[in-house]
């Protein structure tokens, strides 16, 4: 993916000042503090002055007070498989027992975890979005599209999965609708294939505080899955508010952009969330910015994520003035649109 994300470096001080998805969380300070690579804190970047824009708890102070250790490092743990359902189109949904505490931590839209089969080496880890949480029961729901080695290994499991998390950067630009910020907004979610799974969590999180419309391209997923988890009939596993209007469209169809343009003009959405591949992020993102220039744009994080900790470099993007790790930084949706 090409990104237009070059303006974050402060040229006067040559200081990196990228917004961090984990700052101020229970996982801050993180491994990057140990090596002088904290995205936020100038002192932890080796400077002798404080020059950050972060208004929350001082990261440097937390690091020193915590004996210069990583706070609450994420660890693998075994989650019991409560049930699983296999759909056509190589799609499987797992319900995992993760305990109330963890289920609560991953309620934030855009949350994901890293998962692998119990006996598998850590390089089988894959990022999977949280589709739904049931905090009362301590359960989470994951939907997995089986493609190749890693996902095939994962779906062989019936008893437990090894998981690690929470990770928070699954959707760039989502902050604009988290918590009370969503109140009274008109939100449009456009999802293609398994990309729609994190859309269910957004819908669950917003509840009735905002109105949500969805446009879904069901390619490579099946309608039964949509019925069970995205647009369920009364009495089944309902995850969204009653007023959600769902339209099915093939994003491949030439007419679709015209239909979406009309929809956006008519509804004048405050936020548009694109849970699609990079190609459609570029294509639809430009359309959103043209029709609704003031709308918040959020997009799925489609970078290759392996460690999720800002360490392995698999998600790195070269900005021209340095490299940034897309699993750690928090960007606006429009910063991820193709710059060409
Ligand atoms: C934040 C995030 C959330 C995701 N949530 C889900 C989800 O809820 N359900 C789901 O089915 N899939 C999800 N994915 C994609 C999933 O991780 C990949 O489909 C999986 O890793 C494929 O592995 P494989 O060995 O089966 O296939 P491979 O042949 O290895 O990969 C198939 C395709 O999957 C993508 N992919 C592979 N490895 C990674 C990786 N480490 N990070 C990102 N993309 C990769 C690439 O586009 C690749 O071409 C998510 C990815 C990200 C980054
Ligand atoms: S996934 Fe390892 S640095 Fe981002």
mmCIF file of C-alpha atoms and ligand atoms in Angstrom:
data_model
loop_
_atom_site.group_PDB
_atom_site.id
_atom_site.type_symbol
_atom_site.label_atom_id
_atom_site.label_comp_id
_atom_site.label_asym_id
_atom_site.label_seq_id
_atom_site.Cartn_x
_atom_site.Cartn_y
_atom_site.Cartn_z
ATOM 1 C CA UNK A 1 0.000 0.000 0.000
ATOM 2 C CA UNK A 2 1.228 3.477 -0.809
ATOM 3 C CA UNK A 3 0.623 5.955 1.955
ATOM 4 C CA UNK A 4 0.521 9.658 2.313
ATOM 5 C CA UNK A 5 1.907 9.714 5.816
ATOM 6 C CA UNK A 6 5.039 11.774 5.603
ATOM 7 C CA UNK A 7 4.194 14.828 7.600
ATOM 8 C CA UNK A 8 4.424 13.479 11.089
ATOM 9 C CA UNK A 9 8.146 14.060 11.671
ATOM 10 C CA UNK A 10 8.894 17.371 13.353
ATOM 11 C CA UNK A 11 11.594 18.854 11.161
ATOM 12 C CA UNK A 12 12.736 21.500 13.622
ATOM 13 C CA UNK A 13 13.738 18.955 16.234
ATOM 14 C CA UNK A 14 14.033 15.919 13.994
ATOM 15 C CA UNK A 15 11.835 14.233 16.559
ATOM 16 C CA UNK A 16 9.468 11.398 15.682
ATOM 17 C CA UNK A 17 5.982 12.287 16.899
ATOM 18 C CA UNK A 18 3.729 9.626 15.462
ATOM 19 C CA UNK A 19 0.545 9.002 17.401
ATOM 20 C CA UNK A 20 0.707 5.598 19.092
ATOM 21 C CA UNK A 21 -2.272 3.247 19.384
ATOM 22 C CA UNK A 22 -1.067 1.901 22.754
ATOM 23 C CA UNK A 23 -0.048 5.134 24.494
ATOM 24 C CA UNK A 24 -1.607 5.471 27.922
ATOM 25 C CA UNK A 25 -2.995 1.924 27.770
ATOM 26 C CA UNK A 26 -2.196 -0.960 30.111
ATOM 27 C CA UNK A 27 0.492 -1.957 27.547
ATOM 28 C CA UNK A 28 2.438 1.321 27.786
ATOM 29 C CA UNK A 29 5.430 1.724 28.036
ATOM 30 C CA UNK A 30 6.123 -1.040 25.527
ATOM 31 C CA UNK A 31 9.179 -2.754 24.007
ATOM 32 C CA UNK A 32 9.933 0.376 21.971
ATOM 33 C CA UNK A 33 10.683 2.262 25.191
ATOM 34 C CA UNK A 34 13.483 -0.195 25.976
ATOM 35 C CA UNK A 35 15.343 0.585 22.765
ATOM 36 C CA UNK A 36 14.812 4.341 22.516
ATOM 37 C CA UNK A 37 12.094 3.991 19.858
ATOM 38 C CA UNK A 38 8.965 5.143 21.693
ATOM 39 C CA UNK A 39 6.682 6.853 19.160
ATOM 40 C CA UNK A 40 5.563 9.507 21.629
ATOM 41 C CA UNK A 41 8.178 10.373 24.267
ATOM 42 C CA UNK A 42 11.161 12.537 23.266
ATOM 43 C CA UNK A 43 13.039 11.504 26.401
ATOM 44 C CA UNK A 44 12.600 7.839 25.572
ATOM 45 C CA UNK A 45 13.906 8.688 22.106
ATOM 46 C CA UNK A 46 17.145 9.813 23.766
ATOM 47 C CA UNK A 47 16.485 13.577 23.854
ATOM 48 C CA UNK A 48 17.248 15.585 26.993
ATOM 49 C CA UNK A 49 13.989 17.532 26.918
ATOM 50 C CA UNK A 50 10.269 16.815 26.986
ATOM 51 C CA UNK A 51 8.684 17.602 23.625
ATOM 52 C CA UNK A 52 5.669 15.353 23.206
ATOM 53 C CA UNK A 53 2.072 16.345 22.525
ATOM 54 C CA UNK A 54 0.615 13.539 24.602
ATOM 55 C CA UNK A 55 -1.792 14.927 27.232
ATOM 56 C CA UNK A 56 -2.195 11.703 29.224
ATOM 57 C CA UNK A 57 -0.046 10.013 31.868
ATOM 58 C CA UNK A 58 3.672 10.731 31.271
ATOM 59 C CA UNK A 59 5.192 7.746 29.470
ATOM 60 C CA UNK A 60 8.705 8.567 30.673
ATOM 61 C CA UNK A 61 7.606 8.750 34.298
ATOM 62 C CA UNK A 62 5.758 5.437 33.982
ATOM 63 C CA UNK A 63 8.868 3.843 32.499
ATOM 64 C CA UNK A 64 11.163 5.070 35.274
ATOM 65 C CA UNK A 65 8.669 4.290 38.056
ATOM 66 C CA UNK A 66 8.183 0.812 36.577
ATOM 67 C CA UNK A 67 11.935 0.034 36.816
ATOM 68 C CA UNK A 68 12.444 0.512 33.081
ATOM 69 C CA UNK A 69 10.363 -2.534 32.176
ATOM 70 C CA UNK A 70 7.663 -3.190 29.623
ATOM 71 C CA UNK A 71 4.313 -2.672 31.299
ATOM 72 C CA UNK A 72 2.063 -5.711 31.232
ATOM 73 C CA UNK A 73 3.626 -7.495 28.222
ATOM 74 C CA UNK A 74 1.075 -9.413 26.157
ATOM 75 C CA UNK A 75 1.459 -13.168 26.609
ATOM 76 C CA UNK A 76 0.111 -16.197 24.757
ATOM 77 C CA UNK A 77 -2.664 -18.012 26.560
ATOM 78 C CA UNK A 78 -4.907 -20.958 25.781
ATOM 79 C CA UNK A 79 -8.524 -20.070 25.124
ATOM 80 C CA UNK A 80 -11.106 -22.831 25.269
ATOM 81 C CA UNK A 81 -13.221 -23.246 22.162
ATOM 82 C CA UNK A 82 -16.823 -23.026 23.363
ATOM 83 C CA UNK A 83 -18.294 -23.771 19.956
ATOM 84 C CA UNK A 84 -17.507 -23.421 16.299
ATOM 85 C CA UNK A 85 -19.571 -23.251 13.152
ATOM 86 C CA UNK A 86 -18.327 -24.086 9.682
ATOM 87 C CA UNK A 87 -19.877 -22.335 6.676
ATOM 88 C CA UNK A 88 -19.539 -22.850 2.970
ATOM 89 C CA UNK A 89 -16.848 -20.790 1.272
ATOM 90 C CA UNK A 90 -14.177 -22.037 3.757
ATOM 91 C CA UNK A 91 -15.417 -19.842 6.516
ATOM 92 C CA UNK A 92 -15.438 -20.753 10.192
ATOM 93 C CA UNK A 93 -16.606 -18.936 13.309
ATOM 94 C CA UNK A 94 -15.047 -19.721 16.669
ATOM 95 C CA UNK A 95 -16.515 -18.738 20.019
ATOM 96 C CA UNK A 96 -13.726 -18.660 22.606
ATOM 97 C CA UNK A 97 -13.822 -18.486 26.370
ATOM 98 C CA UNK A 98 -11.278 -15.777 27.218
ATOM 99 C CA UNK A 99 -12.614 -14.591 30.583
ATOM 100 C CA UNK A 100 -14.523 -11.400 31.307
ATOM 101 C CA UNK A 101 -11.425 -9.217 31.679
ATOM 102 C CA UNK A 102 -10.029 -10.009 28.241
ATOM 103 C CA UNK A 103 -13.468 -9.865 26.597
ATOM 104 C CA UNK A 104 -13.889 -6.366 28.010
ATOM 105 C CA UNK A 105 -10.471 -5.252 26.747
ATOM 106 C CA UNK A 106 -11.273 -6.204 23.156
ATOM 107 C CA UNK A 107 -14.650 -4.458 23.022
ATOM 108 C CA UNK A 108 -13.062 -1.418 21.388
ATOM 109 C CA UNK A 109 -13.754 -1.419 17.614
ATOM 110 C CA UNK A 110 -10.618 -2.219 15.641
ATOM 111 C CA UNK A 111 -9.375 -4.693 18.259
ATOM 112 C CA UNK A 112 -7.698 -7.864 17.085
ATOM 113 C CA UNK A 113 -5.555 -10.628 18.496
ATOM 114 C CA UNK A 114 -2.834 -12.939 17.275
ATOM 115 C CA UNK A 115 -3.819 -16.607 17.160
ATOM 116 C CA UNK A 116 -2.340 -19.972 16.281
ATOM 117 C CA UNK A 117 -3.039 -23.651 16.822
ATOM 118 C CA UNK A 118 -1.889 -25.070 20.151
ATOM 119 C CA UNK A 119 1.078 -27.084 18.937
ATOM 120 C CA UNK A 120 2.160 -24.622 16.249
ATOM 121 C CA UNK A 121 5.325 -22.490 16.322
ATOM 122 C CA UNK A 122 4.919 -18.759 16.879
ATOM 123 C CA UNK A 123 5.487 -18.003 13.188
ATOM 124 C CA UNK A 124 2.016 -19.467 12.550
ATOM 125 C CA UNK A 125 0.502 -16.495 14.392
ATOM 126 C CA UNK A 126 -2.133 -14.618 12.393
ATOM 127 C CA UNK A 127 -3.999 -11.418 13.144
ATOM 128 C CA UNK A 128 -7.751 -11.946 13.579
ATOM 129 C CA UNK A 129 -10.327 -9.254 14.232
ATOM 130 C CA UNK A 130 -12.729 -9.463 17.119
ATOM 131 C CA UNK A 131 -16.186 -9.823 15.549
ATOM 132 C CA UNK A 132 -18.251 -9.841 18.702
ATOM 133 C CA UNK A 133 -17.807 -9.927 22.468
ATOM 134 C CA UNK A 134 -20.034 -11.290 25.192
ATOM 135 C CA UNK A 135 -18.486 -9.834 28.332
ATOM 136 C CA UNK A 136 -21.082 -11.400 30.631
ATOM 137 C CA UNK A 137 -20.010 -14.887 29.507
ATOM 138 C CA UNK A 138 -16.353 -13.941 28.920
ATOM 139 C CA UNK A 139 -16.666 -15.005 25.270
ATOM 140 C CA UNK A 140 -15.345 -13.571 22.022
ATOM 141 C CA UNK A 141 -16.298 -14.432 18.434
ATOM 142 C CA UNK A 142 -13.785 -14.767 15.593
ATOM 143 C CA UNK A 143 -14.587 -15.365 11.913
ATOM 144 C CA UNK A 144 -11.805 -16.976 9.887
ATOM 145 C CA UNK A 145 -11.545 -17.239 6.140
ATOM 146 C CA UNK A 146 -9.430 -20.292 5.413
ATOM 147 C CA UNK A 147 -6.836 -19.510 2.757
ATOM 148 C CA UNK A 148 -3.518 -21.275 3.210
ATOM 149 C CA UNK A 149 -1.059 -22.758 5.717
ATOM 150 C CA UNK A 150 -1.715 -20.638 8.796
ATOM 151 C CA UNK A 151 -5.495 -20.546 8.612
ATOM 152 C CA UNK A 152 -5.672 -24.235 7.630
ATOM 153 C CA UNK A 153 -3.672 -25.155 10.735
ATOM 154 C CA UNK A 154 -5.910 -23.024 12.894
ATOM 155 C CA UNK A 155 -9.167 -24.614 11.815
ATOM 156 C CA UNK A 156 -7.928 -28.098 12.679
ATOM 157 C CA UNK A 157 -8.443 -27.150 16.326
ATOM 158 C CA UNK A 158 -11.510 -28.240 18.321
ATOM 159 C CA UNK A 159 -10.484 -27.721 21.947
ATOM 160 C CA UNK A 160 -8.308 -24.624 22.371
ATOM 161 C CA UNK A 161 -6.545 -21.871 20.436
ATOM 162 C CA UNK A 162 -3.417 -20.038 21.536
ATOM 163 C CA UNK A 163 -4.106 -16.319 21.528
ATOM 164 C CA UNK A 164 -2.334 -13.101 22.466
ATOM 165 C CA UNK A 165 -3.654 -9.577 22.745
ATOM 166 C CA UNK A 166 -5.350 -7.215 22.878
ATOM 167 C CA UNK A 167 -4.052 -5.297 19.848
ATOM 168 C CA UNK A 168 -5.846 -2.123 18.887
ATOM 169 C CA UNK A 169 -4.763 -0.957 15.432
ATOM 170 C CA UNK A 170 -7.092 -3.038 13.232
ATOM 171 C CA UNK A 171 -8.844 0.037 11.817
ATOM 172 C CA UNK A 172 -7.046 3.341 11.208
ATOM 173 C CA UNK A 173 -9.238 6.379 11.873
ATOM 174 C CA UNK A 174 -11.670 4.541 14.150
ATOM 175 C CA UNK A 175 -11.018 6.874 17.120
ATOM 176 C CA UNK A 176 -13.553 9.301 15.635
ATOM 177 C CA UNK A 177 -16.416 6.948 16.532
ATOM 178 C CA UNK A 178 -15.137 5.307 19.690
ATOM 179 C CA UNK A 179 -17.118 5.813 22.898
ATOM 180 C CA UNK A 180 -19.169 8.973 23.200
ATOM 181 C CA UNK A 181 -17.735 10.422 19.990
ATOM 182 C CA UNK A 182 -20.168 8.204 18.086
ATOM 183 C CA UNK A 183 -23.196 9.861 19.659
ATOM 184 C CA UNK A 184 -25.827 10.905 17.109
ATOM 185 C CA UNK A 185 -23.498 10.308 14.165
ATOM 186 C CA UNK A 186 -24.675 8.850 10.886
ATOM 187 C CA UNK A 187 -22.244 6.058 10.095
ATOM 188 C CA UNK A 188 -21.789 4.074 6.892
ATOM 189 C CA UNK A 189 -19.821 0.810 6.971
ATOM 190 C CA UNK A 190 -18.752 -0.676 3.639
ATOM 191 C CA UNK A 191 -17.339 -4.195 3.899
ATOM 192 C CA UNK A 192 -16.239 -6.824 1.429
ATOM 193 C CA UNK A 193 -15.814 -10.504 2.260
ATOM 194 C CA UNK A 194 -14.390 -11.323 5.676
ATOM 195 C CA UNK A 195 -13.593 -7.604 6.056
ATOM 196 C CA UNK A 196 -17.132 -7.191 7.375
ATOM 197 C CA UNK A 197 -16.304 -9.138 10.582
ATOM 198 C CA UNK A 198 -14.859 -6.139 12.473
ATOM 199 C CA UNK A 199 -17.896 -4.162 11.223
ATOM 200 C CA UNK A 200 -20.055 -6.279 13.520
ATOM 201 C CA UNK A 201 -17.964 -5.164 16.506
ATOM 202 C CA UNK A 202 -18.309 -1.525 15.460
ATOM 203 C CA UNK A 203 -22.047 -1.990 15.290
ATOM 204 C CA UNK A 204 -22.130 -3.701 18.685
ATOM 205 C CA UNK A 205 -19.991 -0.972 20.234
ATOM 206 C CA UNK A 206 -22.063 1.899 18.849
ATOM 207 C CA UNK A 207 -25.347 0.252 19.801
ATOM 208 C CA UNK A 208 -28.162 2.783 19.581
ATOM 209 C CA UNK A 209 -25.991 5.877 20.082
ATOM 210 C CA UNK A 210 -25.683 6.413 16.342
ATOM 211 C CA UNK A 211 -27.434 5.269 13.191
ATOM 212 C CA UNK A 212 -25.538 2.768 11.071
ATOM 213 C CA UNK A 213 -26.000 1.718 7.468
ATOM 214 C CA UNK A 214 -24.013 -1.115 5.927
ATOM 215 C CA UNK A 215 -23.111 -1.937 2.366
ATOM 216 C CA UNK A 216 -21.866 -5.515 2.097
ATOM 217 C CA UNK A 217 -20.210 -7.322 -0.785
ATOM 218 C CA UNK A 218 -20.702 -10.997 0.069
ATOM 219 C CA UNK A 219 -18.009 -12.263 -2.284
ATOM 220 C CA UNK A 220 -16.118 -15.158 -0.656
ATOM 221 C CA UNK A 221 -18.455 -15.261 2.327
ATOM 222 C CA UNK A 222 -21.981 -16.644 2.501
ATOM 223 C CA UNK A 223 -25.352 -15.122 3.259
ATOM 224 C CA UNK A 224 -25.882 -17.589 6.105
ATOM 225 C CA UNK A 225 -22.905 -16.053 7.919
ATOM 226 C CA UNK A 226 -24.291 -12.556 7.346
ATOM 227 C CA UNK A 227 -27.653 -13.713 8.675
ATOM 228 C CA UNK A 228 -26.079 -15.258 11.782
ATOM 229 C CA UNK A 229 -23.741 -12.460 12.736
ATOM 230 C CA UNK A 230 -24.225 -9.288 10.756
ATOM 231 C CA UNK A 231 -27.924 -9.114 10.004
ATOM 232 C CA UNK A 232 -29.522 -11.762 12.164
ATOM 233 C CA UNK A 233 -33.197 -12.562 12.312
ATOM 234 C CA UNK A 234 -34.992 -11.812 15.563
ATOM 235 C CA UNK A 235 -33.858 -14.051 18.397
ATOM 236 C CA UNK A 236 -30.536 -15.148 16.910
ATOM 237 C CA UNK A 237 -27.097 -13.735 17.619
ATOM 238 C CA UNK A 238 -28.000 -10.110 17.078
ATOM 239 C CA UNK A 239 -24.973 -7.827 17.066
ATOM 240 C CA UNK A 240 -26.264 -4.528 15.736
ATOM 241 C CA UNK A 241 -28.947 -2.041 16.505
ATOM 242 C CA UNK A 242 -32.461 -2.392 15.134
ATOM 243 C CA UNK A 243 -32.239 0.533 12.753
ATOM 244 C CA UNK A 244 -29.283 -0.713 10.769
ATOM 245 C CA UNK A 245 -30.054 -0.691 7.076
ATOM 246 C CA UNK A 246 -28.130 -3.222 5.007
ATOM 247 C CA UNK A 247 -27.665 -3.181 1.262
ATOM 248 C CA UNK A 248 -25.886 -5.852 -0.740
ATOM 249 C CA UNK A 249 -23.740 -4.682 -3.641
ATOM 250 C CA UNK A 250 -20.852 -6.070 -5.617
ATOM 251 C CA UNK A 251 -18.056 -3.533 -5.299
ATOM 252 C CA UNK A 252 -16.761 -4.868 -8.612
ATOM 253 C CA UNK A 253 -19.817 -3.683 -10.464
ATOM 254 C CA UNK A 254 -19.330 -0.472 -12.472
ATOM 255 C CA UNK A 255 -22.679 0.888 -11.270
ATOM 256 C CA UNK A 256 -21.774 0.525 -7.610
ATOM 257 C CA UNK A 257 -19.775 3.734 -7.299
ATOM 258 C CA UNK A 258 -22.745 5.700 -8.673
ATOM 259 C CA UNK A 259 -25.089 4.018 -6.203
ATOM 260 C CA UNK A 260 -22.717 4.737 -3.325
ATOM 261 C CA UNK A 261 -22.325 8.339 -4.413
ATOM 262 C CA UNK A 262 -26.110 8.793 -4.359
ATOM 263 C CA UNK A 263 -26.396 7.027 -1.007
ATOM 264 C CA UNK A 264 -23.724 9.257 0.542
ATOM 265 C CA UNK A 265 -25.251 12.415 -0.897
ATOM 266 C CA UNK A 266 -28.700 11.489 0.403
ATOM 267 C CA UNK A 267 -27.631 10.409 3.864
ATOM 268 C CA UNK A 268 -24.780 12.880 4.406
ATOM 269 C CA UNK A 269 -22.847 10.521 6.696
ATOM 270 C CA UNK A 270 -20.576 11.834 9.467
ATOM 271 C CA UNK A 271 -18.309 8.800 9.299
ATOM 272 C CA UNK A 272 -17.560 6.246 6.604
ATOM 273 C CA UNK A 273 -15.671 3.058 7.454
ATOM 274 C CA UNK A 274 -14.095 0.998 4.667
ATOM 275 C CA UNK A 275 -13.430 -2.637 5.605
ATOM 276 C CA UNK A 276 -12.081 -3.659 2.225
ATOM 277 C CA UNK A 277 -8.840 -4.469 0.399
ATOM 278 C CA UNK A 278 -6.271 -1.788 -0.450
ATOM 279 C CA UNK A 279 -7.606 -1.469 -3.994
ATOM 280 C CA UNK A 280 -11.065 -0.512 -2.743
ATOM 281 C CA UNK A 281 -9.649 1.680 0.018
ATOM 282 C CA UNK A 282 -8.023 3.752 -2.733
ATOM 283 C CA UNK A 283 -11.051 3.708 -5.004
ATOM 284 C CA UNK A 284 -13.844 4.232 -2.447
ATOM 285 C CA UNK A 285 -11.750 6.417 -0.166
ATOM 286 C CA UNK A 286 -11.350 8.966 -2.960
ATOM 287 C CA UNK A 287 -15.100 8.809 -3.614
ATOM 288 C CA UNK A 288 -15.866 9.456 0.066
ATOM 289 C CA UNK A 289 -13.488 12.431 0.174
ATOM 290 C CA UNK A 290 -15.078 13.851 -2.986
ATOM 291 C CA UNK A 291 -18.733 13.436 -1.903
ATOM 292 C CA UNK A 292 -18.321 13.985 1.841
ATOM 293 C CA UNK A 293 -15.100 15.970 2.329
ATOM 294 C CA UNK A 294 -15.841 16.610 6.001
ATOM 295 C CA UNK A 295 -16.698 13.021 6.927
ATOM 296 C CA UNK A 296 -14.400 10.992 9.160
ATOM 297 C CA UNK A 297 -12.845 8.231 7.118
ATOM 298 C CA UNK A 298 -11.700 4.992 8.747
ATOM 299 C CA UNK A 299 -10.081 2.081 6.894
ATOM 300 C CA UNK A 300 -9.004 -1.448 7.727
ATOM 301 C CA UNK A 301 -5.325 -1.963 8.504
ATOM 302 C CA UNK A 302 -4.300 -4.340 5.715
ATOM 303 C CA UNK A 303 -0.571 -4.351 6.367
ATOM 304 C CA UNK A 304 1.272 -7.633 7.044
ATOM 305 C CA UNK A 305 1.139 -7.942 10.788
ATOM 306 C CA UNK A 306 3.332 -10.535 12.495
ATOM 307 C CA UNK A 307 4.353 -9.414 15.990
ATOM 308 C CA UNK A 308 1.942 -6.508 16.528
ATOM 309 C CA UNK A 309 4.512 -4.926 18.859
ATOM 310 C CA UNK A 310 6.407 -2.649 16.490
ATOM 311 C CA UNK A 311 9.421 -4.973 16.528
ATOM 312 C CA UNK A 312 9.573 -7.392 13.597
ATOM 313 C CA UNK A 313 9.233 -4.773 10.863
ATOM 314 C CA UNK A 314 6.871 -6.771 8.635
ATOM 315 C CA UNK A 315 4.349 -3.917 8.658
ATOM 316 C CA UNK A 316 6.960 -1.154 8.099
ATOM 317 C CA UNK A 317 6.330 1.604 5.587
ATOM 318 C CA UNK A 318 9.113 3.826 4.313
ATOM 319 C CA UNK A 319 7.871 7.411 4.487
ATOM 320 C CA UNK A 320 10.945 8.926 2.871
ATOM 321 C CA UNK A 321 12.076 10.406 6.181
ATOM 322 C CA UNK A 322 12.124 7.124 8.057
ATOM 323 C CA UNK A 323 10.208 3.944 8.533
ATOM 324 C CA UNK A 324 7.028 3.615 10.548
ATOM 325 C CA UNK A 325 5.367 0.494 11.913
ATOM 326 C CA UNK A 326 1.741 0.272 10.888
ATOM 327 C CA UNK A 327 0.836 -2.008 13.808
ATOM 328 C CA UNK A 328 1.743 0.676 16.358
ATOM 329 C CA UNK A 329 0.946 4.056 14.862
ATOM 330 C CA UNK A 330 -2.514 5.578 14.874
ATOM 331 C CA UNK A 331 -3.418 7.329 11.627
ATOM 332 C CA UNK A 332 -6.448 8.950 10.076
ATOM 333 C CA UNK A 333 -8.152 7.032 7.274
ATOM 334 C CA UNK A 334 -7.292 9.641 4.640
ATOM 335 C CA UNK A 335 -3.592 9.293 5.434
ATOM 336 C CA UNK A 336 -3.801 5.760 4.067
ATOM 337 C CA UNK A 337 -5.304 6.647 0.733
ATOM 338 C CA UNK A 338 -3.128 6.135 -2.280
ATOM 339 C CA UNK A 339 -1.093 9.248 -2.752
ATOM 340 C CA UNK A 340 -0.956 8.729 -6.515
HETATM 341 C C1 LIG B 1 -5.567 -6.468 11.593
HETATM 342 C C2 LIG B 1 -5.965 -7.686 10.785
HETATM 343 C C3 LIG B 1 -7.140 -8.349 11.083
HETATM 344 C C4 LIG B 1 -7.510 -9.482 10.352
HETATM 345 N N1 LIG B 1 -8.683 -10.099 10.685
HETATM 346 C C5 LIG B 1 -9.052 -11.211 10.026
HETATM 347 C C6 LIG B 1 -10.266 -11.892 10.376
HETATM 348 O O1 LIG B 1 -11.000 -11.491 11.284
HETATM 349 N N2 LIG B 1 -10.574 -13.021 9.699
HETATM 350 C C7 LIG B 1 -9.769 -13.508 8.697
HETATM 351 O O2 LIG B 1 -10.121 -14.554 8.123
HETATM 352 N N3 LIG B 1 -8.644 -12.879 8.330
HETATM 353 C C8 LIG B 1 -8.259 -11.743 8.982
HETATM 354 N N4 LIG B 1 -7.092 -11.125 8.625
HETATM 355 C C9 LIG B 1 -6.281 -11.680 7.543
HETATM 356 C C10 LIG B 1 -5.582 -12.963 8.033
HETATM 357 O O3 LIG B 1 -4.646 -12.656 9.028
HETATM 358 C C11 LIG B 1 -4.897 -13.626 6.822
HETATM 359 O O4 LIG B 1 -5.904 -14.033 5.939
HETATM 360 C C12 LIG B 1 -4.100 -14.865 7.243
HETATM 361 O O5 LIG B 1 -2.927 -14.444 7.868
HETATM 362 C C13 LIG B 1 -3.819 -15.723 6.024
HETATM 363 O O6 LIG B 1 -2.856 -16.706 6.354
HETATM 364 P P1 LIG B 1 -2.727 -18.064 5.477
HETATM 365 O O7 LIG B 1 -1.473 -18.758 5.852
HETATM 366 O O8 LIG B 1 -3.968 -18.863 5.597
HETATM 367 O O9 LIG B 1 -2.662 -17.560 3.996
HETATM 368 P P2 LIG B 1 -1.470 -16.825 3.205
HETATM 369 O O10 LIG B 1 -1.376 -17.454 1.854
HETATM 370 O O11 LIG B 1 -0.236 -16.730 4.044
HETATM 371 O O12 LIG B 1 -2.073 -15.384 3.047
HETATM 372 C C14 LIG B 1 -3.186 -15.092 2.229
HETATM 373 C C15 LIG B 1 -3.337 -13.585 2.217
HETATM 374 O O13 LIG B 1 -3.613 -13.158 3.565
HETATM 375 C C16 LIG B 1 -2.922 -11.949 3.856
HETATM 376 N N5 LIG B 1 -1.979 -12.191 4.962
HETATM 377 C C17 LIG B 1 -1.164 -13.258 5.140
HETATM 378 N N6 LIG B 1 -0.447 -13.139 6.261
HETATM 379 C C18 LIG B 1 -0.812 -11.972 6.811
HETATM 380 C C19 LIG B 1 -0.416 -11.271 7.964
HETATM 381 N N7 LIG B 1 0.499 -11.735 8.802
HETATM 382 N N8 LIG B 1 -1.007 -10.063 8.229
HETATM 383 C C20 LIG B 1 -1.928 -9.574 7.388
HETATM 384 N N9 LIG B 1 -2.326 -10.164 6.268
HETATM 385 C C21 LIG B 1 -1.785 -11.359 5.978
HETATM 386 C C22 LIG B 1 -2.219 -11.552 2.592
HETATM 387 O O14 LIG B 1 -3.041 -10.683 1.843
HETATM 388 C C23 LIG B 1 -2.071 -12.818 1.834
HETATM 389 O O15 LIG B 1 -1.964 -12.628 0.464
HETATM 390 C C24 LIG B 1 -6.700 -9.964 9.301
HETATM 391 C C25 LIG B 1 -5.515 -9.289 8.995
HETATM 392 C C26 LIG B 1 -5.164 -8.159 9.710
HETATM 393 C C27 LIG B 1 -3.898 -7.438 9.377
HETATM 394 S S1 LIG B 2 3.851 -6.403 12.968
HETATM 395 FE FE1 LIG B 2 5.874 -6.514 13.715
HETATM 396 S S2 LIG B 2 6.499 -4.442 13.587
HETATM 397 FE FE2 LIG B 2 4.395 -4.335 13.061
#
